[in-house]
PDB file of C-alpha atoms in Angstrom:
ATOM      1  CA  UNK V   1      -5.016   0.184 -15.826  1.00 95.00           C
ATOM      2  CA  UNK V   2      -1.507  -1.124 -15.279  1.00 97.00           C
ATOM      3  CA  UNK V   3      -1.533  -4.764 -14.195  1.00 98.00           C
ATOM      4  CA  UNK V   4       1.253  -5.923 -11.889  1.00 98.00           C
ATOM      5  CA  UNK V   5       2.106  -9.632 -11.969  1.00 98.00           C
ATOM      6  CA  UNK V   6       4.319 -11.226  -9.339  1.00 98.00           C
ATOM      7  CA  UNK V   7       6.077 -14.560  -9.500  1.00 96.00           C
ATOM      8  CA  UNK V   8       6.323 -17.040  -8.037  1.00 97.00           C
ATOM      9  CA  UNK V   9       3.217 -17.056  -5.878  1.00 98.00           C
ATOM     10  CA  UNK V  10       5.089 -19.016  -3.212  1.00 98.00           C
ATOM     11  CA  UNK V  11       8.831 -19.286  -2.748  1.00 97.00           C
ATOM     12  CA  UNK V  12      10.218 -21.950  -0.440  1.00 96.00           C
ATOM     13  CA  UNK V  13      13.708 -21.211   0.817  1.00 95.00           C
ATOM     14  CA  UNK V  14      15.942 -22.066   3.746  1.00 94.00           C
ATOM     15  CA  UNK V  15      17.408 -19.539   6.180  1.00 94.00           C
ATOM     16  CA  UNK V  16      20.671 -18.172   4.822  1.00 95.00           C
ATOM     17  CA  UNK V  17      19.691 -18.782   1.206  1.00 96.00           C
ATOM     18  CA  UNK V  18      19.118 -16.134  -1.442  1.00 96.00           C
ATOM     19  CA  UNK V  19      15.575 -15.297  -2.528  1.00 97.00           C
ATOM     20  CA  UNK V  20      14.687 -13.677  -5.833  1.00 98.00           C
ATOM     21  CA  UNK V  21      11.178 -12.298  -6.349  1.00 98.00           C
ATOM     22  CA  UNK V  22       9.891 -10.986  -9.662  1.00 98.00           C
ATOM     23  CA  UNK V  23       7.365  -8.331 -10.589  1.00 98.00           C
ATOM     24  CA  UNK V  24       6.216  -7.487 -14.088  1.00 98.00           C
ATOM     25  CA  UNK V  25       4.223  -4.447 -15.203  1.00 98.00           C
ATOM     26  CA  UNK V  26       1.812  -4.636 -18.136  1.00 98.00           C
ATOM     27  CA  UNK V  27       3.337  -1.452 -19.553  1.00 97.00           C
ATOM     28  CA  UNK V  28       6.381   0.654 -18.820  1.00 97.00           C
ATOM     29  CA  UNK V  29       6.418   2.317 -15.408  1.00 96.00           C
ATOM     30  CA  UNK V  30      10.000   3.595 -15.581  1.00 95.00           C
ATOM     31  CA  UNK V  31      11.270   3.212 -11.996  1.00 95.00           C
ATOM     32  CA  UNK V  32       8.009   4.101 -10.279  1.00 96.00           C
ATOM     33  CA  UNK V  33       7.877   0.883  -8.299  1.00 97.00           C
ATOM     34  CA  UNK V  34       7.780   0.117  -4.590  1.00 98.00           C
ATOM     35  CA  UNK V  35       8.136  -3.129  -2.667  1.00 98.00           C
ATOM     36  CA  UNK V  36       6.378  -3.871   0.614  1.00 98.00           C
ATOM     37  CA  UNK V  37       6.726  -6.619   3.191  1.00 98.00           C
ATOM     38  CA  UNK V  38       3.736  -7.853   5.140  1.00 98.00           C
ATOM     39  CA  UNK V  39       3.930 -10.275   8.026  1.00 97.00           C
ATOM     40  CA  UNK V  40       0.876 -12.138   9.239  1.00 94.00           C
ATOM     41  CA  UNK V  41      -1.491  -9.844  11.112  1.00 92.00           C
ATOM     42  CA  UNK V  42       0.651  -6.772  10.529  1.00 95.00           C
ATOM     43  CA  UNK V  43       0.470  -3.705   8.354  1.00 97.00           C
ATOM     44  CA  UNK V  44       2.583  -3.606   5.202  1.00 98.00           C
ATOM     45  CA  UNK V  45       6.049  -2.114   5.573  1.00 98.00           C
ATOM     46  CA  UNK V  46       7.791  -0.135   2.832  1.00 98.00           C
ATOM     47  CA  UNK V  47      11.059  -1.770   1.774  1.00 98.00           C
ATOM     48  CA  UNK V  48      12.047  -0.236  -1.556  1.00 98.00           C
ATOM     49  CA  UNK V  49      10.966   2.831  -3.523  1.00 97.00           C
ATOM     50  CA  UNK V  50      12.045   4.068  -6.915  1.00 96.00           C
ATOM     51  CA  UNK V  51      12.653   0.419  -7.834  1.00 97.00           C
ATOM     52  CA  UNK V  52      16.032   0.264  -6.098  1.00 97.00           C
ATOM     53  CA  UNK V  53      16.310   2.579  -3.082  1.00 97.00           C
ATOM     54  CA  UNK V  54      15.949   1.069   0.365  1.00 98.00           C
ATOM     55  CA  UNK V  55      13.589   2.848   2.728  1.00 97.00           C
ATOM     56  CA  UNK V  56      14.880   4.071   6.068  1.00 96.00           C
ATOM     57  CA  UNK V  57      15.910   1.268   8.366  1.00 96.00           C
ATOM     58  CA  UNK V  58      15.666  -1.522   5.794  1.00 98.00           C
ATOM     59  CA  UNK V  59      18.611  -3.948   6.058  1.00 97.00           C
ATOM     60  CA  UNK V  60      21.154  -4.036   3.248  1.00 98.00           C
ATOM     61  CA  UNK V  61      20.318  -7.669   2.476  1.00 97.00           C
ATOM     62  CA  UNK V  62      17.229  -6.336   0.668  1.00 98.00           C
ATOM     63  CA  UNK V  63      17.892  -4.963  -2.800  1.00 98.00           C
ATOM     64  CA  UNK V  64      15.688  -3.934  -5.686  1.00 98.00           C
ATOM     65  CA  UNK V  65      16.490  -3.708  -9.363  1.00 98.00           C
ATOM     66  CA  UNK V  66      14.878  -3.295 -12.748  1.00 97.00           C
ATOM     67  CA  UNK V  67      13.077  -0.658 -14.767  1.00 95.00           C
ATOM     68  CA  UNK V  68      10.336  -0.262 -17.366  1.00 96.00           C
ATOM     69  CA  UNK V  69       8.416  -3.536 -17.032  1.00 97.00           C
ATOM     70  CA  UNK V  70      10.685  -6.025 -15.240  1.00 98.00           C
ATOM     71  CA  UNK V  71      11.638  -5.737 -11.580  1.00 98.00           C
ATOM     72  CA  UNK V  72      13.333  -7.909  -8.983  1.00 98.00           C
ATOM     73  CA  UNK V  73      13.508  -7.920  -5.211  1.00 98.00           C
ATOM     74  CA  UNK V  74      16.454  -9.887  -3.870  1.00 98.00           C
ATOM     75  CA  UNK V  75      17.006 -10.954  -0.292  1.00 97.00           C
ATOM     76  CA  UNK V  76      20.651 -11.950  -0.186  1.00 94.00           C
ATOM     77  CA  UNK V  77      20.617 -14.171   2.898  1.00 93.00           C
ATOM     78  CA  UNK V  78      17.227 -14.938   4.369  1.00 95.00           C
ATOM     79  CA  UNK V  79      16.770 -14.391   8.070  1.00 95.00           C
ATOM     80  CA  UNK V  80      13.923 -15.893  10.076  1.00 93.00           C
ATOM     81  CA  UNK V  81      12.199 -12.516  10.270  1.00 95.00           C
ATOM     82  CA  UNK V  82      12.090 -12.244   6.459  1.00 96.00           C
ATOM     83  CA  UNK V  83       9.487 -14.948   6.004  1.00 94.00           C
ATOM     84  CA  UNK V  84       6.481 -12.915   4.915  1.00 97.00           C
ATOM     85  CA  UNK V  85       4.441 -11.865   1.898  1.00 98.00           C
ATOM     86  CA  UNK V  86       6.000  -9.331  -0.470  1.00 98.00           C
ATOM     87  CA  UNK V  87       4.043  -6.986  -2.745  1.00 98.00           C
ATOM     88  CA  UNK V  88       5.126  -4.734  -5.565  1.00 98.00           C
ATOM     89  CA  UNK V  89       3.159  -1.584  -6.410  1.00 98.00           C
ATOM     90  CA  UNK V  90       3.313   0.901  -9.254  1.00 97.00           C
ATOM     91  CA  UNK V  91       2.957   4.652  -8.881  1.00 94.00           C
ATOM     92  CA  UNK V  92       3.491   5.610 -12.518  1.00 94.00           C
ATOM     93  CA  UNK V  93       0.147   5.779 -14.267  1.00 90.00           C
ATOM     94  CA  UNK V  94      -2.582   6.285 -11.705  1.00 90.00           C
ATOM     95  CA  UNK V  95      -5.292   6.203 -10.601  1.00 93.00           C
ATOM     96  CA  UNK V  96      -5.645   3.435  -9.969  1.00 94.00           C
ATOM     97  CA  UNK V  97      -2.674   2.559  -7.830  1.00 95.00           C
ATOM     98  CA  UNK V  98      -2.071  -1.113  -8.474  1.00 98.00           C
ATOM     99  CA  UNK V  99      -0.392  -3.854  -6.509  1.00 98.00           C
ATOM    100  CA  UNK V 100       0.907  -7.227  -7.542  1.00 98.00           C
ATOM    101  CA  UNK V 101      -0.779 -10.300  -6.139  1.00 98.00           C
ATOM    102  CA  UNK V 102       2.078 -10.969  -3.741  1.00 98.00           C
ATOM    103  CA  UNK V 103       4.798 -13.568  -3.245  1.00 98.00           C
ATOM    104  CA  UNK V 104       4.814 -15.580  -0.054  1.00 98.00           C
ATOM    105  CA  UNK V 105       8.307 -16.445   1.128  1.00 97.00           C
ATOM    106  CA  UNK V 106       8.132 -19.533   3.320  1.00 95.00           C
ATOM    107  CA  UNK V 107      10.522 -21.923   4.948  1.00 86.00           C
TER     108      UNK V 107
ATOM    109  CA  UNK J   1       7.063   8.621  15.923  1.00 96.00           C
ATOM    110  CA  UNK J   2       4.616   8.442  13.043  1.00 97.00           C
ATOM    111  CA  UNK J   3       1.394   6.667  13.961  1.00 98.00           C
ATOM    112  CA  UNK J   4      -1.747   5.931  11.997  1.00 98.00           C
ATOM    113  CA  UNK J   5      -4.627   4.374  13.924  1.00 98.00           C
ATOM    114  CA  UNK J   6      -7.818   3.297  12.178  1.00 98.00           C
ATOM    115  CA  UNK J   7     -11.185   2.837  13.827  1.00 98.00           C
ATOM    116  CA  UNK J   8     -14.841   2.484  12.950  1.00 98.00           C
ATOM    117  CA  UNK J   9     -14.915  -1.002  11.485  1.00 97.00           C
ATOM    118  CA  UNK J  10     -17.462  -3.621  12.400  1.00 98.00           C
ATOM    119  CA  UNK J  11     -20.221  -5.884  11.185  1.00 98.00           C
ATOM    120  CA  UNK J  12     -22.786  -4.330   8.866  1.00 98.00           C
ATOM    121  CA  UNK J  13     -25.542  -5.741   6.691  1.00 98.00           C
ATOM    122  CA  UNK J  14     -25.423  -5.473   2.904  1.00 98.00           C
ATOM    123  CA  UNK J  15     -26.672  -2.064   1.869  1.00 98.00           C
ATOM    124  CA  UNK J  16     -25.580  -0.518   5.140  1.00 98.00           C
ATOM    125  CA  UNK J  17     -23.097   2.237   5.931  1.00 98.00           C
ATOM    126  CA  UNK J  18     -19.988   2.730   8.012  1.00 98.00           C
ATOM    127  CA  UNK J  19     -17.585   5.586   8.587  1.00 98.00           C
ATOM    128  CA  UNK J  20     -13.934   4.759   9.095  1.00 98.00           C
ATOM    129  CA  UNK J  21     -11.483   7.105  10.756  1.00 98.00           C
ATOM    130  CA  UNK J  22      -7.711   7.256  10.725  1.00 98.00           C
ATOM    131  CA  UNK J  23      -6.032   9.273  13.470  1.00 98.00           C
ATOM    132  CA  UNK J  24      -2.591  10.534  12.534  1.00 98.00           C
ATOM    133  CA  UNK J  25       0.183  11.645  14.874  1.00 98.00           C
ATOM    134  CA  UNK J  26       3.911  12.242  14.869  1.00 98.00           C
ATOM    135  CA  UNK J  27       3.975  14.276  11.650  1.00 98.00           C
ATOM    136  CA  UNK J  28       2.393  17.330  10.007  1.00 98.00           C
ATOM    137  CA  UNK J  29      -0.744  15.655   8.693  1.00 98.00           C
ATOM    138  CA  UNK J  30      -1.768  18.566   6.468  1.00 98.00           C
ATOM    139  CA  UNK J  31       1.457  18.224   4.466  1.00 97.00           C
ATOM    140  CA  UNK J  32       0.821  14.680   3.256  1.00 97.00           C
ATOM    141  CA  UNK J  33      -1.501  13.020   0.803  1.00 97.00           C
ATOM    142  CA  UNK J  34      -3.241   9.938   2.132  1.00 98.00           C
ATOM    143  CA  UNK J  35      -4.747   6.710   0.834  1.00 98.00           C
ATOM    144  CA  UNK J  36      -7.104   3.984   1.926  1.00 98.00           C
ATOM    145  CA  UNK J  37      -6.004   0.471   0.959  1.00 98.00           C
ATOM    146  CA  UNK J  38      -7.982  -2.656   1.780  1.00 98.00           C
ATOM    147  CA  UNK J  39      -7.227  -6.340   2.074  1.00 98.00           C
ATOM    148  CA  UNK J  40      -9.940  -8.982   1.864  1.00 98.00           C
ATOM    149  CA  UNK J  41      -9.419 -12.023   4.115  1.00 96.00           C
ATOM    150  CA  UNK J  42      -6.553 -14.106   2.740  1.00 95.00           C
ATOM    151  CA  UNK J  43      -6.157 -11.844  -0.292  1.00 97.00           C
ATOM    152  CA  UNK J  44      -3.771  -9.186  -1.527  1.00 97.00           C
ATOM    153  CA  UNK J  45      -3.737  -5.420  -1.261  1.00 98.00           C
ATOM    154  CA  UNK J  46      -6.291  -3.315  -3.142  1.00 98.00           C
ATOM    155  CA  UNK J  47      -6.158   0.457  -3.415  1.00 98.00           C
ATOM    156  CA  UNK J  48      -9.449   2.154  -2.517  1.00 98.00           C
ATOM    157  CA  UNK J  49      -9.085   5.937  -2.488  1.00 98.00           C
ATOM    158  CA  UNK J  50      -6.676   8.885  -2.392  1.00 98.00           C
ATOM    159  CA  UNK J  51      -6.866  12.452  -1.137  1.00 98.00           C
ATOM    160  CA  UNK J  52      -4.180  15.043  -1.694  1.00 97.00           C
ATOM    161  CA  UNK J  53      -3.155  17.944   0.509  1.00 97.00           C
ATOM    162  CA  UNK J  54      -5.166  20.274  -1.724  1.00 96.00           C
ATOM    163  CA  UNK J  55      -8.285  18.121  -1.888  1.00 95.00           C
ATOM    164  CA  UNK J  56      -7.773  16.200  -5.118  1.00 97.00           C
ATOM    165  CA  UNK J  57      -9.625  12.909  -4.735  1.00 98.00           C
ATOM    166  CA  UNK J  58      -9.561   9.610  -6.618  1.00 98.00           C
ATOM    167  CA  UNK J  59     -11.460   6.353  -6.150  1.00 98.00           C
ATOM    168  CA  UNK J  60     -11.149   2.814  -7.370  1.00 98.00           C
ATOM    169  CA  UNK J  61     -13.906   1.943  -9.840  1.00 97.00           C
ATOM    170  CA  UNK J  62     -15.180  -0.714  -7.434  1.00 97.00           C
ATOM    171  CA  UNK J  63     -16.146   1.906  -4.829  1.00 98.00           C
ATOM    172  CA  UNK J  64     -16.853   4.993  -6.938  1.00 98.00           C
ATOM    173  CA  UNK J  65     -20.227   6.496  -6.126  1.00 98.00           C
ATOM    174  CA  UNK J  66     -20.498   4.554  -2.866  1.00 98.00           C
ATOM    175  CA  UNK J  67     -17.460   5.642  -0.823  1.00 98.00           C
ATOM    176  CA  UNK J  68     -16.363   9.177   0.093  1.00 98.00           C
ATOM    177  CA  UNK J  69     -12.908  10.076   1.344  1.00 98.00           C
ATOM    178  CA  UNK J  70     -12.317  13.221   3.366  1.00 98.00           C
ATOM    179  CA  UNK J  71      -9.839  14.729   5.760  1.00 98.00           C
ATOM    180  CA  UNK J  72      -9.874  17.168   8.659  1.00 98.00           C
ATOM    181  CA  UNK J  73      -6.429  18.689   9.049  1.00 98.00           C
ATOM    182  CA  UNK J  74      -7.410  20.449  12.274  1.00 98.00           C
ATOM    183  CA  UNK J  75      -8.151  17.046  13.792  1.00 98.00           C
ATOM    184  CA  UNK J  76      -5.272  15.238  12.068  1.00 98.00           C
ATOM    185  CA  UNK J  77      -7.779  12.746  10.759  1.00 98.00           C
ATOM    186  CA  UNK J  78      -8.663  10.917   7.572  1.00 98.00           C
ATOM    187  CA  UNK J  79     -12.100   9.454   6.941  1.00 98.00           C
ATOM    188  CA  UNK J  80     -13.832   6.998   4.643  1.00 98.00           C
ATOM    189  CA  UNK J  81     -17.619   7.123   4.454  1.00 98.00           C
ATOM    190  CA  UNK J  82     -18.824   3.812   3.050  1.00 98.00           C
ATOM    191  CA  UNK J  83     -22.400   3.521   1.809  1.00 98.00           C
ATOM    192  CA  UNK J  84     -24.314   0.788  -0.010  1.00 98.00           C
ATOM    193  CA  UNK J  85     -21.911  -1.787   1.323  1.00 98.00           C
ATOM    194  CA  UNK J  86     -21.606  -5.142  -0.443  1.00 98.00           C
ATOM    195  CA  UNK J  87     -20.305  -8.538   0.609  1.00 98.00           C
ATOM    196  CA  UNK J  88     -17.194  -7.932  -1.497  1.00 98.00           C
ATOM    197  CA  UNK J  89     -16.304  -4.856   0.589  1.00 98.00           C
ATOM    198  CA  UNK J  90     -15.433  -7.159   3.487  1.00 98.00           C
ATOM    199  CA  UNK J  91     -11.784  -6.445   4.257  1.00 98.00           C
ATOM    200  CA  UNK J  92      -9.278  -4.893   6.606  1.00 98.00           C
ATOM    201  CA  UNK J  93      -9.032  -1.213   5.691  1.00 98.00           C
ATOM    202  CA  UNK J  94      -5.661   0.470   6.121  1.00 98.00           C
ATOM    203  CA  UNK J  95      -4.853   4.145   5.874  1.00 98.00           C
ATOM    204  CA  UNK J  96      -1.433   4.885   4.398  1.00 98.00           C
ATOM    205  CA  UNK J  97       0.660   8.014   4.060  1.00 98.00           C
ATOM    206  CA  UNK J  98       2.135   9.077   0.732  1.00 97.00           C
ATOM    207  CA  UNK J  99       5.776  10.093   0.816  1.00 96.00           C
ATOM    208  CA  UNK J 100       7.535  11.922  -1.994  1.00 94.00           C
ATOM    209  CA  UNK J 101      11.160  10.969  -2.506  1.00 93.00           C
ATOM    210  CA  UNK J 102      12.872  13.650  -4.582  1.00 91.00           C
ATOM    211  CA  UNK J 103      15.710  12.620  -6.880  1.00 90.00           C
ATOM    212  CA  UNK J 104      15.799  15.924  -8.726  1.00 88.00           C
ATOM    213  CA  UNK J 105      14.647  19.462  -8.039  1.00 86.00           C
ATOM    214  CA  UNK J 106      11.188  18.702  -9.354  1.00 87.00           C
ATOM    215  CA  UNK J 107      11.114  14.939  -9.933  1.00 89.00           C
ATOM    216  CA  UNK J 108      10.200  12.398  -7.298  1.00 90.00           C
ATOM    217  CA  UNK J 109       9.092   8.890  -6.604  1.00 92.00           C
ATOM    218  CA  UNK J 110       6.042   8.178  -4.475  1.00 93.00           C
ATOM    219  CA  UNK J 111       5.520   5.350  -2.024  1.00 96.00           C
ATOM    220  CA  UNK J 112       3.292   4.541   0.909  1.00 98.00           C
ATOM    221  CA  UNK J 113       5.771   4.906   3.735  1.00 97.00           C
ATOM    222  CA  UNK J 114       3.570   4.457   6.791  1.00 98.00           C
ATOM    223  CA  UNK J 115       0.514   2.286   7.212  1.00 98.00           C
ATOM    224  CA  UNK J 116      -1.961   1.786  10.008  1.00 98.00           C
ATOM    225  CA  UNK J 117      -2.758  -1.651  11.406  1.00 97.00           C
ATOM    226  CA  UNK J 118      -6.193  -1.503   9.841  1.00 98.00           C
ATOM    227  CA  UNK J 119      -9.810  -1.882  10.895  1.00 98.00           C
ATOM    228  CA  UNK J 120     -11.929  -4.857   9.879  1.00 98.00           C
ATOM    229  CA  UNK J 121     -15.146  -4.272   7.999  1.00 98.00           C
ATOM    230  CA  UNK J 122     -17.429  -7.279   7.664  1.00 98.00           C
ATOM    231  CA  UNK J 123     -20.446  -7.027   5.387  1.00 98.00           C
ATOM    232  CA  UNK J 124     -22.816  -9.901   6.015  1.00 97.00           C
ATOM    233  CA  UNK J 125     -26.444 -10.617   6.685  1.00 95.00           C
TER     234      UNK J 125
END
């Protein structure tokens, strides 16, 4: 099973600042990585697939990078609506599909 | 507009059963693979089960032998039959659609592009 590890667990930032979230896979997953955003009480929302491609309707301030085992989600200038929990997920070697433990982005 | 609406959750005693449903609309349901993903209170996301368009099925080890995924394309619905429920099955259960994103003629990335709001299953005596 591929283990996905996210860091940090909590990221405290101010509106307008840049946020950098990390995700590490226990073995190479090429670019088979997705990022999701989940706000309190809501369903997860797909942000990034293929490690770096924004899903439809996702603002350009969200960008994904990385390959193999190291991945990054960057939010270039945090808006109030971006405060949420972010999950990475691998779709390379499955089942099982595996998610990271999440990073909470807070004010 | 794509919509996924789960139902069937509730309070059940350990050892009991529940059947969850996910009603899909706004897309050709039969053309998409589907997943169930759960989230225990205050915890992260955990994949539960997958069913393809052709009936290929996978389960997480934690539910294998107890849960059964199925689909009815005529009713645009996905199901999860949960038996022998345990305290640790307490969670919000989401259904999620699998989207293929082609970057080559035969190569693609997968992601879960639409999710339902979820239905809460509470296992407690």
